[in-house]
GROMACS .gro file of C-alpha atoms in nm:
model
  310
    1ALA     CA    1   9.473  15.212   8.124
    2GLU     CA    2   9.720  15.256   8.412
    3TYR     CA    3   9.890  15.524   8.342
    4MET     CA    4   9.678  15.676   8.131
    5GLY     CA    5   9.459  15.711   8.471
    6GLN     CA    6   9.779  15.835   8.613
    7TYR     CA    7   9.852  16.014   8.376
    8LEU     CA    8   9.429  16.228   8.431
    9PHE     CA    9   9.531  16.222   8.798
   10TYR     CA   10   9.774  16.438   8.779
   11MET     CA   11   9.634  16.704   8.487
   12GLU     CA   12   9.355  16.670   8.781
   13LYS     CA   13   9.518  16.759   9.065
   14LYS     CA   14   9.751  17.032   8.849
   15LEU     CA   15   9.526  17.202   8.639
   16GLU     CA   16   9.370  17.441   8.875
   17VAL     CA   17   9.698  17.547   9.047
   18ALA     CA   18   9.801  17.555   8.590
   19MET     CA   19   9.626  17.778   8.504
   20GLU     CA   20   9.622  18.032   8.780
   21VAL     CA   21   9.999  18.089   8.719
   22LYS     CA   22   9.882  18.186   8.332
   23LYS     CA   23   9.622  18.393   8.424
   24GLU     CA   24   9.867  18.654   8.359
   25LEU     CA   25  10.056  18.503   8.023
   26THR     CA   26   9.892  18.673   7.738
   27GLU     CA   27   9.750  18.385   7.537
   28GLN     CA   28  10.037  18.279   7.271
   29GLU     CA   29  10.277  18.241   7.613
   30LYS     CA   30   9.989  18.090   7.773
   31ILE     CA   31  10.007  17.799   7.511
   32LEU     CA   32  10.397  17.790   7.455
   33SER     CA   33  10.375  17.735   7.871
   34CYS     CA   34  10.161  17.427   7.806
   35ALA     CA   35  10.401  17.309   7.596
   36LEU     CA   36  10.746  17.371   7.748
   37ASP     CA   37  10.583  17.207   8.052
   38ALA     CA   38  10.501  16.856   7.883
   39VAL     CA   39  10.807  16.848   7.699
   40GLN     CA   40  11.024  16.869   8.076
   41LYS     CA   41  10.787  16.651   8.259
   42GLU     CA   42  10.883  16.347   8.246
   43LEU     CA   43  10.656  16.150   8.457
   44PRO     CA   44  10.385  16.022   8.390
   45ASN     CA   45  10.455  15.840   8.086
   46PHE     CA   46  10.367  15.546   7.855
   47LEU     CA   47  10.673  15.310   7.726
   48ASP     CA   48  10.467  14.986   7.739
   49TRP     CA   49  10.556  14.978   7.349
   50ILE     CA   50  10.887  14.830   7.457
   51LYS     CA   51  10.918  14.511   7.419
   52GLY     CA   52  11.056  14.270   7.715
   53SER     CA   53  11.185  14.572   7.903
   54VAL     CA   54  10.893  14.740   8.005
   55SER     CA   55  10.961  14.687   8.388
   56GLU     CA   56  11.287  14.782   8.307
   57TYR     CA   57  11.226  15.110   8.182
   58LYS     CA   58  10.879  15.232   8.358
   59GLY     CA   59  10.975  15.557   8.604
   60LYS     CA   60  11.216  15.638   8.371
   61PRO     CA   61  11.122  15.726   8.031
   62ALA     CA   62  11.447  15.997   7.971
   63ALA     CA   63  11.675  15.664   7.972
   64VAL     CA   64  11.517  15.535   7.604
   65HIS     CA   65  11.407  15.853   7.483
   66PRO     CA   66  11.591  16.172   7.655
   67ALA     CA   67  11.567  16.459   7.333
   68PHE     CA   68  11.139  16.321   7.363
   69PHE     CA   69  11.046  16.225   7.700
   70GLY     CA   70  10.786  16.482   7.803
   71SER     CA   71  10.414  16.490   7.792
   72PHE     CA   72  10.327  16.100   7.834
   73ASP     CA   73  10.401  15.910   7.541
   74TRP     CA   74  10.700  15.991   7.264
   75HIS     CA   75  10.466  16.230   6.978
   76SER     CA   76  10.317  16.381   7.188
   77SER     CA   77  10.655  16.497   7.293
   78VAL     CA   78  10.781  16.580   6.887
   79HIS     CA   79  10.479  16.781   6.843
   80SER     CA   80  10.497  16.969   7.224
   81HIS     CA   81  10.847  17.066   7.056
   82TRP     CA   82  10.740  17.128   6.717
   83THR     CA   83  10.455  17.355   6.891
   84ILE     CA   84  10.832  17.522   7.095
   85VAL     CA   85  10.962  17.614   6.754
   86ALA     CA   86  10.683  17.731   6.561
   87ALA     CA   87  10.576  18.009   6.925
   88LEU     CA   88  10.940  18.200   6.843
   89LYS     CA   89  10.926  18.113   6.493
   90LYS     CA   90  10.618  18.293   6.535
   91PHE     CA   91  10.668  18.533   6.804
   92PRO     CA   92  11.110  18.599   6.810
   93ASP     CA   93  10.970  18.862   7.094
   94ILE     CA   94  10.812  18.679   7.323
   95ALA     CA   95  10.931  18.673   7.745
   96LEU     CA   96  10.962  18.321   7.708
   97MET     CA   97  11.220  18.309   7.479
   98PRO     CA   98  11.496  18.234   7.698
   99LYS     CA   99  11.313  17.937   7.869
  100ALA     CA  100  11.194  17.772   7.555
  101LEU     CA  101  11.563  17.821   7.441
  102LYS     CA  102  11.723  17.611   7.673
  103VAL     CA  103  11.551  17.328   7.693
  104LEU     CA  104  11.579  17.325   7.276
  105GLN     CA  105  11.874  17.321   7.289
  106GLU     CA  106  11.973  17.126   7.691
  107HIS     CA  107  11.675  16.844   7.464
  108LEU     CA  108  11.803  16.830   7.097
  109THR     CA  109  12.211  16.781   7.110
  110PRO     CA  110  12.420  16.517   6.891
  111GLU     CA  111  12.405  16.229   7.235
  112ASN     CA  112  12.079  16.183   7.288
  113ILE     CA  113  11.943  16.205   6.962
  114LYS     CA  114  12.252  15.908   6.897
  115VAL     CA  115  12.008  15.721   7.211
  116GLU     CA  116  11.663  15.816   7.020
  117GLU     CA  117  11.819  15.679   6.694
  118LYS     CA  118  11.857  15.336   6.900
  119SER     CA  119  11.480  15.347   6.964
  120VAL     CA  120  11.337  15.509   6.622
  121SER     CA  121  11.560  15.161   6.436
  122GLY     CA  122  11.372  14.894   6.654
  123TYR     CA  123  11.036  14.922   6.852
  124LEU     CA  124  10.873  15.270   6.773
  125LYS     CA  125  10.830  15.226   6.397
  126GLU     CA  126  10.642  15.000   6.512
  127TRP     CA  127  10.382  15.219   6.698
  128GLU     CA  128  10.494  15.564   6.575
  129VAL     CA  129  10.429  15.519   6.192
  130PRO     CA  130  10.281  15.725   5.985
  131TYR     CA  131  10.190  15.937   6.252
  132GLY     CA  132  10.482  16.011   6.532
  133PHE     CA  133  10.682  15.937   6.284
  134SER     CA  134  10.546  16.281   6.025
  135TRP     CA  135  10.519  16.563   6.357
  136PHE     CA  136  10.927  16.407   6.343
  137LEU     CA  137  10.929  16.514   6.055
  138MET     CA  138  10.679  16.836   6.104
  139LEU     CA  139  10.917  16.946   6.327
  140THR     CA  140  11.233  16.910   6.176
  141GLY     CA  141  11.169  17.083   5.880
  142GLU     CA  142  10.965  17.372   6.095
  143ILE     CA  143  11.357  17.422   6.223
  144PHE     CA  144  11.530  17.344   5.865
  145THR     CA  145  11.316  17.691   5.810
  146TRP     CA  146  11.404  17.902   6.106
  147GLU     CA  147  11.699  18.160   6.164
  148HIS     CA  148  11.856  18.181   6.432
  149ASP     CA  149  12.141  18.013   6.606
  150ILE     CA  150  12.030  17.790   6.765
  151GLY     CA  151  11.743  17.660   6.506
  152LYS     CA  152  12.070  17.625   6.307
  153LEU     CA  153  12.248  17.371   6.568
  154CYS     CA  154  11.916  17.209   6.656
  155TYR     CA  155  11.888  17.110   6.278
  156THR     CA  156  12.301  16.948   6.332
  157SER     CA  157  12.156  16.730   6.579
  158LEU     CA  158  11.859  16.654   6.403
  159LYS     CA  159  11.975  16.558   6.070
  160SER     CA  160  12.080  16.216   6.081
  161LEU     CA  161  11.769  16.072   6.288
  162GLU     CA  162  11.556  16.321   5.969
  163ALA     CA  163  11.726  16.026   5.740
  164ILE     CA  164  11.591  15.791   5.944
  165ILE     CA  165  11.238  15.826   5.944
  166LEU     CA  166  11.198  15.962   5.618
  167LYS     CA  167  11.338  15.633   5.439
  168PHE     CA  168  11.087  15.463   5.697
  169LEU     CA  169  10.779  15.770   5.619
  170THR     CA  170  10.917  15.666   5.235
  171VAL     CA  171  10.911  15.303   5.297
  172TRP     CA  172  10.495  15.314   5.467
  173LEU     CA  173  10.314  15.537   5.208
  174GLU     CA  174  10.485  15.337   4.870
  175LYS     CA  175  10.285  15.032   5.043
  176LEU     CA  176  10.041  15.156   5.096
  177LYS     CA  177   9.726  14.964   4.963
  178LYS     CA  178   9.493  15.160   5.062
  179PRO     CA  179   9.402  15.442   5.316
  180THR     CA  180   9.353  15.452   5.708
  181ARG     CA  181   9.033  15.686   5.766
  182GLU     CA  182   8.967  15.614   6.075
  183GLY     CA  183   8.976  15.924   6.293
  184LEU     CA  184   9.323  15.793   6.500
  185HIS     CA  185   9.691  15.811   6.487
  186GLU     CA  186   9.735  15.536   6.227
  187ASN     CA  187   9.504  15.813   5.940
  188SER     CA  188   9.639  15.833   5.586
  189ALA     CA  189   9.540  16.194   5.476
  190PHE     CA  190   9.690  16.315   5.838
  191ALA     CA  191   9.971  16.175   5.742
  192MET     CA  192  10.015  16.292   5.354
  193ILE     CA  193   9.896  16.627   5.501
  194LEU     CA  194  10.174  16.679   5.723
  195LEU     CA  195  10.517  16.521   5.482
  196TYR     CA  196  10.329  16.758   5.202
  197GLU     CA  197  10.459  17.008   5.526
  198TYR     CA  198  10.751  16.877   5.536
  199ALA     CA  199  10.860  16.778   5.153
  200GLU     CA  200  10.760  17.201   5.091
  201LYS     CA  201  10.984  17.393   5.385
  202ILE     CA  202  11.264  17.113   5.304
  203LYS     CA  203  11.194  17.174   4.894
  204ASN     CA  204  11.211  16.757   4.837
  205PRO     CA  205  10.999  16.785   4.522
  206GLU     CA  206  11.048  16.423   4.456
  207LEU     CA  207  10.872  16.338   4.802
  208ILE     CA  208  10.545  16.573   4.748
  209GLN     CA  209  10.558  16.377   4.377
  210LYS     CA  210  10.471  16.082   4.580
  211ILE     CA  211  10.215  16.228   4.758
  212GLU     CA  212  10.044  16.342   4.528
  213LYS     CA  213  10.050  16.019   4.304
  214LYS     CA  214   9.888  15.841   4.626
  215ALA     CA  215   9.727  16.095   4.768
  216THR     CA  216   9.506  16.118   4.391
  217GLU     CA  217   9.494  15.704   4.452
  218PHE     CA  218   9.252  15.673   4.717
  219TYR     CA  219   9.021  16.039   4.752
  220GLU     CA  220   9.022  16.182   4.350
  221LYS     CA  221   8.705  16.002   4.277
  222ASP     CA  222   8.586  15.909   4.712
  223ALA     CA  223   8.263  16.001   4.815
  224THR     CA  224   8.297  15.867   5.190
  225PHE     CA  225   8.216  16.177   5.344
  226VAL     CA  226   8.064  16.175   5.651
  227ASP     CA  227   8.178  16.157   5.977
  228LYS     CA  228   8.055  15.959   6.281
  229ALA     CA  229   7.980  16.069   6.605
  230PRO     CA  230   8.317  16.040   6.788
  231ASP     CA  231   8.446  15.779   7.041
  232VAL     CA  232   8.770  15.863   7.071
  233ASN     CA  233   8.876  16.021   6.692
  234PHE     CA  234   9.018  16.304   6.774
  235LEU     CA  235   9.087  16.396   6.392
  236SER     CA  236   8.781  16.439   6.173
  237PRO     CA  237   8.798  16.178   5.858
  238SER     CA  238   8.655  16.395   5.549
  239LEU     CA  239   8.837  16.736   5.707
  240THR     CA  240   9.175  16.574   5.681
  241ILE     CA  241   9.065  16.444   5.297
  242LEU     CA  242   8.932  16.762   5.157
  243HIS     CA  243   9.281  16.914   5.389
  244LEU     CA  244   9.480  16.716   5.245
  245MET     CA  245   9.333  16.781   4.782
  246SER     CA  246   9.371  17.149   4.901
  247LYS     CA  247   9.701  17.135   4.953
  248ILE     CA  248   9.767  16.917   4.625
  249LYS     CA  249   9.479  17.076   4.402
  250THR     CA  250   9.564  17.418   4.267
  251ASN     CA  251   9.268  17.643   4.318
  252GLU     CA  252   9.001  17.601   4.043
  253ALA     CA  253   9.090  17.224   4.050
  254PHE     CA  254   9.030  17.156   4.475
  255LEU     CA  255   8.706  17.359   4.424
  256ALA     CA  256   8.574  17.143   4.042
  257TRP     CA  257   8.714  16.829   4.313
  258ILE     CA  258   8.473  16.925   4.580
  259LYS     CA  259   8.175  17.070   4.404
  260GLU     CA  260   7.940  16.767   4.437
  261LYS     CA  261   8.086  16.625   4.767
  262PRO     CA  262   7.858  16.556   5.030
  263TRP     CA  263   8.008  16.685   5.370
  264GLY     CA  264   7.824  16.868   5.541
  265VAL     CA  265   7.728  16.641   5.857
  266VAL     CA  266   8.077  16.651   5.910
  267LEU     CA  267   7.962  16.989   6.106
  268LYS     CA  268   7.690  16.860   6.309
  269LEU     CA  269   7.835  16.674   6.603
  270GLU     CA  270   7.680  16.641   6.909
  271PRO     CA  271   7.927  16.777   7.176
  272ALA     CA  272   8.061  16.438   7.376
  273LYS     CA  273   7.909  16.408   7.737
  274GLY     CA  274   8.150  16.411   8.061
  275ASP     CA  275   8.355  16.626   8.233
  276CYS     CA  276   8.667  16.796   8.098
  277MET     CA  277   8.894  16.497   8.246
  278ASP     CA  278   8.655  16.224   8.031
  279PRO     CA  279   8.924  16.080   7.806
  280GLN     CA  280   8.663  16.073   7.498
  281LYS     CA  281   8.593  16.444   7.623
  282ILE     CA  282   8.939  16.497   7.523
  283ALA     CA  283   8.830  16.398   7.268
  284PHE     CA  284   8.621  16.558   7.092
  285ASN     CA  285   8.748  16.873   7.167
  286TRP     CA  286   9.090  16.812   6.992
  287LEU     CA  287   8.850  16.689   6.709
  288GLU     CA  288   8.629  16.964   6.704
  289LEU     CA  289   8.916  17.229   6.747
  290PHE     CA  290   9.066  17.045   6.457
  291GLN     CA  291   8.787  17.107   6.281
  292LYS     CA  292   8.844  17.471   6.344
  293LEU     CA  293   9.160  17.551   6.215
  294VAL     CA  294   9.079  17.407   5.875
  295ILE     CA  295   8.840  17.588   5.818
  296LEU     CA  296   9.014  17.864   5.915
  297TYR     CA  297   9.269  17.722   5.686
  298PHE     CA  298   8.996  17.712   5.439
  299GLU     CA  299   8.852  18.059   5.510
  300GLN     CA  300   9.179  18.228   5.480
  301ASN     CA  301   9.253  18.085   5.112
  302HIS     CA  302   8.858  18.216   5.021
  303TRP     CA  303   8.727  17.854   4.987
  304ARG     CA  304   8.361  17.880   5.017
  305VAL     CA  305   8.204  17.690   4.883
  306GLN     CA  306   7.883  17.778   4.869
  307GLY     CA  307   7.813  17.879   5.188
  308ARG     CA  308   7.911  17.441   5.254
  309ILE     CA  309   8.234  17.565   5.435
  310GLY     CA  310   8.155  17.755   5.791
   0.00000   0.00000   0.00000
């Protein structure tokens, strides 16, 4: 709570200045600029998960996470790096390209990743499975498919950590007896979505097969398609399942599967009350964004089932 308070205080003080600076940027540059700012901001940071070493590392998170020290916590730093790479691939002429490349080169070095490997093999496996580790594989897959010299260097640095994390997540998937459905970091369907996209990018048919088998086991006959009003949820439990099943099924099979699922209430959540820095309000905003992105994905793939999507 102490660190969240510091983080929100910092964000409130910096928000007005940051938005003023970003007024002259394009929408793409605003997104990339926010990610770049985040991954380079060492403090505040949440390091309470380091058992027995909290006091030692408070104030210097880069000592224990030299690659992924920014953005308040490890998984946020990882998916902020993914945002940077994805933006550079999507918009190769973006004005912030030189700055972004410099940050990637400084963070994703062999030396830094060696230090990260120790953390990942230790306490992080208790905190970042499946969410943070799934995001790391998404980052790795994004870099693997990036035709850029810097991307190739970064991937070479990440390969050893990729192998460690892939092993952890493969074991997690195989041992998973029932899905976690809450719209938080532990959500099983969301982790499988990220794993599936990673497996597609690196062309890993064995991993794809394992995800398809587990998703079918958990969700083929599942009828729990009602989202409760959010507390601190930032994912839609229903739409994560829908999104996952749309990936592992053909268009025809997905439409047949979804046809009778009673999930209309998903899109009827009331906006959370509170100011823009309130954690509950932030969580609702992310949930709303997640819903819109998944619905857009459905629409782009022509999956409008009797007008119920969108």
